[in-house]
Coordinates of C-alpha atoms in Angstrom, one line a residue:
M1 CA -24.7 -69.0 -12.4
K2 CA -26.7 -68.9 -15.7
K3 CA -29.4 -67.0 -14.1
Y4 CA -27.0 -64.5 -12.8
L5 CA -25.5 -63.8 -16.1
I6 CA -28.8 -63.4 -17.8
S7 CA -29.9 -61.0 -15.2
L8 CA -26.6 -58.8 -15.7
V9 CA -27.2 -59.0 -19.5
L10 CA -30.8 -57.7 -19.1
L11 CA -29.9 -55.0 -16.6
F12 CA -27.1 -53.6 -18.9
S13 CA -29.3 -53.8 -21.9
A14 CA -31.9 -51.5 -19.9
F15 CA -29.4 -48.8 -19.4
P16 CA -29.6 -47.1 -22.7
L17 CA -33.4 -47.1 -22.4
M18 CA -33.3 -45.6 -18.9
A19 CA -30.7 -43.0 -20.1
Q20 CA -32.8 -42.1 -23.2
E21 CA -35.9 -41.9 -20.8
N22 CA -34.3 -39.7 -18.4
K23 CA -32.8 -37.4 -21.1
F24 CA -36.2 -37.0 -22.5
Q25 CA -37.6 -36.2 -19.0
L26 CA -34.7 -33.6 -18.5
K27 CA -35.4 -31.9 -21.7
S28 CA -39.2 -31.8 -20.9
F29 CA -38.7 -30.4 -17.4
V30 CA -36.2 -27.7 -19.0
K31 CA -38.7 -26.8 -21.5
E32 CA -41.8 -26.6 -19.2
N33 CA -39.9 -24.5 -16.6
N34 CA -38.3 -22.2 -19.1
I35 CA -34.7 -23.1 -17.7
F36 CA -31.9 -21.2 -19.7
N37 CA -34.4 -20.5 -22.5
H38 CA -33.0 -17.0 -22.9
L39 CA -29.9 -15.0 -22.1
D40 CA -29.4 -11.4 -21.1
A41 CA -26.4 -9.3 -20.8
A42 CA -26.3 -6.1 -18.7
L43 CA -24.1 -3.1 -17.9
T44 CA -24.3 -1.9 -14.2
L45 CA -23.6 1.3 -12.6
G46 CA -24.0 2.2 -8.9
T47 CA -22.5 2.2 -5.5
T48 CA -21.0 -1.2 -6.2
G49 CA -19.2 0.4 -9.1
I50 CA -19.1 -0.3 -12.8
G51 CA -20.0 -3.9 -13.8
I52 CA -21.3 -6.4 -16.3
D53 CA -23.4 -9.4 -15.7
V54 CA -25.3 -12.2 -17.5
S55 CA -28.6 -13.8 -16.5
S56 CA -30.7 -16.6 -17.5
P57 CA -34.0 -18.3 -16.0
V58 CA -33.6 -21.3 -13.8
T59 CA -37.4 -21.6 -13.2
N60 CA -40.5 -19.9 -14.3
W61 CA -40.1 -17.6 -11.2
A62 CA -36.4 -17.1 -10.9
Q63 CA -33.2 -16.2 -12.7
L64 CA -29.5 -16.7 -12.2
R65 CA -27.2 -13.6 -12.5
V66 CA -23.4 -13.6 -12.6
G67 CA -21.0 -10.9 -13.2
F68 CA -18.3 -8.7 -12.1
S69 CA -18.1 -5.2 -10.7
F70 CA -15.2 -2.8 -9.8
M71 CA -15.0 0.6 -8.2
P72 CA -13.2 3.2 -10.5
R73 CA -10.1 4.7 -8.9
F74 CA -10.5 8.2 -7.4
H75 CA -8.7 9.9 -4.5
Y76 CA -9.8 11.7 -1.4
D77 CA -7.5 13.7 0.7
M78 CA -6.8 13.3 4.5
N79 CA -4.3 14.9 6.8
F80 CA -2.4 13.3 9.7
E81 CA -0.8 15.7 12.3
I82 CA 2.9 15.2 13.4
Q83 CA 3.8 16.0 17.0
V84 CA 6.7 15.4 19.5
G85 CA 6.2 13.4 22.6
D86 CA 3.0 12.2 24.1
T87 CA 1.4 15.6 24.6
K88 CA 0.3 17.9 21.8
E89 CA 1.4 21.4 22.2
S90 CA -0.7 24.5 21.6
K91 CA 0.9 26.7 18.9
Y92 CA -0.9 29.8 20.4
D93 CA -0.9 31.4 23.8
A94 CA -3.9 32.6 25.7
N95 CA -3.9 35.9 23.7
G96 CA -3.8 34.0 20.2
K97 CA -0.2 34.9 19.5
R98 CA 2.0 32.3 17.8
V99 CA 4.5 30.8 20.0
V100 CA 7.6 28.4 19.4
T101 CA 6.8 24.7 20.3
K102 CA 9.1 21.7 20.7
F103 CA 8.1 20.7 17.2
D104 CA 9.1 24.0 15.8
R105 CA 12.6 23.8 17.4
L106 CA 13.1 20.2 16.3
A107 CA 11.8 20.9 12.8
E108 CA 14.5 23.8 12.6
M109 CA 17.3 21.6 13.9
L110 CA 16.3 18.8 11.4
E111 CA 16.1 21.3 8.5
G112 CA 19.6 22.5 9.3
L113 CA 20.9 18.9 9.7
T114 CA 19.2 17.2 6.7
G115 CA 18.0 20.1 4.4
Y116 CA 14.5 18.8 4.7
K117 CA 11.6 20.8 6.0
V118 CA 9.3 19.2 8.3
D119 CA 5.7 20.1 8.1
D120 CA 3.4 19.5 11.0
E121 CA 0.8 17.8 9.0
V122 CA 1.2 15.0 6.4
G123 CA -1.2 14.8 3.4
V124 CA -2.5 11.2 2.8
E125 CA -4.3 10.1 -0.4
G126 CA -7.1 7.5 0.2
R127 CA -8.7 5.4 -2.7
P128 CA -11.2 2.6 -3.0
T129 CA -9.7 -0.6 -4.5
Y130 CA -12.6 -3.1 -4.2
H131 CA -13.7 -5.3 -7.0
N132 CA -16.0 -8.4 -6.8
L133 CA -17.3 -11.4 -8.5
K134 CA -21.2 -11.6 -8.0
V135 CA -23.5 -14.4 -7.9
L136 CA -27.2 -13.3 -7.5
V137 CA -30.5 -15.0 -7.8
D138 CA -33.5 -12.8 -8.7
V139 CA -36.8 -14.2 -7.5
F140 CA -40.0 -13.0 -9.1
P141 CA -42.8 -13.3 -6.4
F142 CA -45.7 -12.1 -8.6
Q143 CA -46.3 -14.7 -11.5
N144 CA -48.4 -12.2 -13.5
N145 CA -45.9 -9.2 -13.0
K146 CA -42.3 -9.9 -13.7
H147 CA -41.3 -6.3 -13.1
W148 CA -40.7 -6.8 -9.4
H149 CA -38.0 -8.9 -8.0
V150 CA -36.2 -9.9 -4.8
T151 CA -32.7 -10.7 -5.1
A152 CA -30.3 -12.7 -2.8
G153 CA -26.7 -13.9 -3.3
F154 CA -23.2 -12.7 -2.6
Y155 CA -20.2 -10.7 -3.7
W156 CA -16.8 -12.3 -3.7
G157 CA -13.5 -10.2 -3.9
P158 CA -10.3 -9.3 -2.1
S159 CA -10.4 -8.4 1.5
K160 CA -8.7 -5.2 0.9
V161 CA -11.2 -2.6 -0.2
A162 CA -9.5 0.7 0.2
D163 CA -5.9 2.0 1.1
A164 CA -4.3 5.3 1.9
K165 CA -0.7 6.4 1.6
N166 CA 1.2 9.7 2.0
K167 CA 1.4 12.0 -1.0
M168 CA 4.8 12.0 -2.7
E169 CA 5.5 15.8 -1.8
E170 CA 5.4 14.7 1.8
M171 CA 8.4 12.3 1.5
S172 CA 10.8 14.9 2.7
S173 CA 8.9 15.6 6.0
L174 CA 8.5 11.7 6.6
L175 CA 12.2 11.2 5.9
A176 CA 13.3 13.9 8.3
V177 CA 10.9 12.4 10.9
G178 CA 12.6 8.9 10.4
I179 CA 16.0 10.5 10.7
Y180 CA 15.1 12.2 14.1
N181 CA 13.6 8.8 15.5
R182 CA 16.7 7.1 14.6
L183 CA 18.8 9.8 16.2
Y184 CA 16.5 9.4 19.3
E185 CA 17.1 5.5 19.4
N186 CA 20.8 5.9 18.9
T187 CA 21.0 8.5 21.7
L188 CA 19.1 6.3 24.1
R189 CA 21.5 3.5 23.5
S190 CA 24.5 5.7 23.8
Y191 CA 23.3 7.2 27.0
E192 CA 22.7 3.8 28.5
S193 CA 26.3 2.7 27.8
V194 CA 27.5 5.9 29.3
L195 CA 25.7 5.2 32.6
R196 CA 27.4 1.7 32.4
Y197 CA 30.8 3.2 32.0
E198 CA 30.1 5.5 35.0
N199 CA 29.1 2.4 37.0
G200 CA 32.3 0.8 36.2
E201 CA 30.8 -2.0 34.0
I202 CA 32.6 -1.1 30.6
E203 CA 35.6 0.8 29.7
V204 CA 35.4 4.2 27.9
W205 CA 36.2 2.7 24.4
D206 CA 33.3 0.5 24.9
I207 CA 30.8 3.5 25.0
E208 CA 28.4 3.1 22.1
P209 CA 28.6 6.3 19.9
I210 CA 25.5 8.2 18.6
V211 CA 27.0 8.7 15.3
S212 CA 30.0 7.0 13.8
M213 CA 31.2 8.0 10.3
G214 CA 34.8 7.0 9.8
P215 CA 36.9 9.6 11.8
I216 CA 33.7 11.5 12.9
S217 CA 32.2 10.1 15.9
I218 CA 29.9 11.3 18.7
D219 CA 31.0 9.2 21.5
S220 CA 32.3 11.2 24.6
P221 CA 30.1 11.1 27.6
T222 CA 29.7 14.9 27.6
A223 CA 28.6 15.2 24.0
I224 CA 26.3 12.1 24.5
K225 CA 24.6 13.7 27.6
S226 CA 24.4 17.0 25.9
V227 CA 22.4 15.4 22.9
Y228 CA 20.4 13.4 25.3
N229 CA 19.1 16.4 27.2
S230 CA 18.3 18.2 23.9
V231 CA 16.6 15.2 22.2
V232 CA 15.4 12.4 24.3
S233 CA 13.7 14.8 26.7
N234 CA 11.4 15.9 24.0
G235 CA 10.2 12.4 22.9
R236 CA 9.8 10.7 19.8
M237 CA 8.3 12.3 16.6
G238 CA 5.2 10.8 14.8
M239 CA 1.5 10.9 14.5
I240 CA -0.3 9.9 17.7
L241 CA -3.4 7.7 16.7
G242 CA -5.2 6.9 20.0
Q243 CA -4.4 4.6 23.0
R244 CA -3.5 1.0 22.8
K245 CA -5.9 -1.5 24.2
S246 CA -2.9 -3.7 25.4
D247 CA -1.5 -1.2 27.8
G248 CA -3.1 2.1 27.5
S249 CA 0.0 3.8 26.0
N250 CA -0.2 6.1 23.1
Y251 CA 0.2 4.7 19.6
L252 CA 2.7 6.7 17.7
M253 CA 2.5 5.9 14.0
E254 CA 6.0 6.4 12.5
P255 CA 7.2 6.2 8.8
D256 CA 8.5 2.8 7.7
E257 CA 12.0 2.0 6.5
N258 CA 11.2 3.7 3.0
G259 CA 9.9 6.9 4.7
M260 CA 6.2 5.9 3.9
V261 CA 3.0 5.8 5.9
R262 CA 0.2 3.5 4.7
V263 CA -3.1 2.2 5.9
E264 CA -5.3 -0.5 4.4
A265 CA -9.0 -0.9 5.0
R266 CA -10.1 -4.5 5.0
A267 CA -13.6 -6.3 5.0
N268 CA -15.0 -9.9 4.5
S269 CA -14.0 -11.4 1.2
I270 CA -17.5 -12.9 0.8
K271 CA -20.1 -10.2 1.2
P272 CA -23.8 -11.4 1.3
Y273 CA -26.4 -9.3 -0.5
L274 CA -30.1 -9.0 0.0
G275 CA -32.3 -6.6 -2.0
V276 CA -35.3 -5.7 -4.0
G277 CA -35.7 -4.4 -7.6
Y278 CA -37.9 -3.3 -10.5
G279 CA -37.3 -3.5 -14.2
G280 CA -39.2 -3.0 -17.4
R281 CA -38.8 -2.2 -21.1
L282 CA -36.6 0.8 -22.1
L283 CA -38.4 1.2 -25.4
K284 CA -42.1 0.4 -25.6
K285 CA -42.0 -1.4 -29.0
S286 CA -38.8 -3.4 -28.2
D287 CA -38.1 -6.4 -26.0
K288 CA -34.5 -6.3 -26.5
L289 CA -33.6 -3.5 -24.2
H290 CA -34.6 -3.2 -20.6
I291 CA -33.7 -1.1 -17.5
A292 CA -33.7 -2.3 -13.8
V293 CA -33.1 -0.6 -10.6
D294 CA -31.8 -2.6 -7.5
L295 CA -31.9 -1.5 -4.1
G296 CA -30.4 -3.5 -1.3
A297 CA -27.6 -3.9 1.3
M298 CA -24.2 -5.7 1.1
Y299 CA -22.9 -6.9 4.5
W300 CA -19.1 -6.2 4.7
G301 CA -18.6 -7.5 8.4
K302 CA -16.7 -5.6 10.9
P303 CA -14.0 -3.6 9.0
S304 CA -10.2 -3.4 9.9
L305 CA -7.8 -0.4 9.4
I306 CA -4.3 -1.9 9.3
T307 CA -1.2 0.5 9.3
H308 CA 2.0 -0.3 7.7
D309 CA 3.3 -1.6 11.1
G310 CA 0.5 -4.1 11.5
T311 CA -1.7 -2.0 14.1
D312 CA -5.3 -2.3 13.6
L313 CA -6.8 1.1 14.4
V314 CA -10.3 -0.5 14.9
K315 CA -9.5 -3.5 17.0
D316 CA -6.2 -2.6 18.7
I317 CA -7.0 1.1 19.7
Y318 CA -9.5 2.3 22.2
K319 CA -12.8 3.8 20.5
N320 CA -12.7 7.5 20.4
T321 CA -9.1 8.1 21.5
I322 CA -8.1 9.1 18.0
K323 CA -8.8 12.8 17.8
G324 CA -9.3 15.3 15.0
K325 CA -10.1 14.6 11.4
T326 CA -8.2 11.3 11.6
G327 CA -10.6 10.0 14.4
D328 CA -13.6 11.0 12.2
Y329 CA -12.2 8.9 9.3
V330 CA -11.7 6.0 11.8
K331 CA -15.1 6.4 13.1
I332 CA -16.8 6.2 9.8
C333 CA -14.8 3.1 8.9
R334 CA -15.6 1.5 12.3
N335 CA -19.4 2.0 11.8
F336 CA -19.2 1.0 8.1
Q337 CA -20.4 -2.7 8.3
I338 CA -23.1 -2.5 5.6
L339 CA -22.8 -1.0 2.1
P340 CA -26.1 0.5 0.7
V341 CA -26.5 -0.6 -2.7
L342 CA -28.3 1.3 -5.5
D343 CA -27.5 -0.1 -8.8
V344 CA -28.9 0.7 -12.3
R345 CA -28.9 -2.1 -14.9
L346 CA -29.1 -1.5 -18.7
V347 CA -30.2 -5.1 -20.0
Y348 CA -29.8 -6.3 -23.6
S349 CA -31.6 -9.6 -24.4
I350 CA -29.2 -11.7 -26.4
F351 CA -31.8 -14.5 -27.4

């Protein structure tokens, strides 16, 4: 027992000496390998946006760089075409003369009913929204030339990288489209109740009215059939954006309950990066300012385009079935899995 106690005393007595020796070895290792022996700060500008970062050596041949970048908000305009039913009508005949379409007739009816004029196109504003934290390691492969470096690491930020929504001046058109589609749904339900009444399943007072506002009500079978023939036969109103993979039907994007249409572009939250760069003094007689150029690629993964009703235009819609300019936008997004990176860094040596 006494030998055991003596051994414990000797062991604990050796701890301070061992800690001191390890501390000395760590300091020596840090000094020999120039770890964190100076700190640089930089402003960045390029395809990743505007950013800042700080960097410091972690060995004689590598440095750690951390920072933040964001893309300034700017807008780009797009247009979605509104149509009625599954088949888009031509506005012009074989001789090039303007003809009246189903959309024209329903738009005139809606303007008389609501006072809102319905345009056949909806203007949409798209904008980038991405911002990222970045953790990068610059490796200097040439010991006698620290100008060149190879960089690897990742950017980390929200999965939403861009969004698009209708312009405010389009609200009247979209509200009118929403009113028409509500009328369409009400007419369908009322017509079904009329058929049940004619089959003796319900009484006449059980017929569901199309519109009921106090004493004003459209609930007679004759009136309901008349509205049905003039509305339902035309089809719903909205923006057809391709064919669904689930059943091959047309996907009709309609305004939400607030009379809005929205689309969000999403990518991976963590985006690996690999690139090369070159840097050097900005002024010949000063080591304080440097400039560096980085060229590389950031992997975003397969992107998604999610509409306000939850439909993914990339994953849920057949490729190449979205026509017109909207189809071009989706095609670009579908193929945009890698962001080319070209960044310029203005570096200031703090110490």
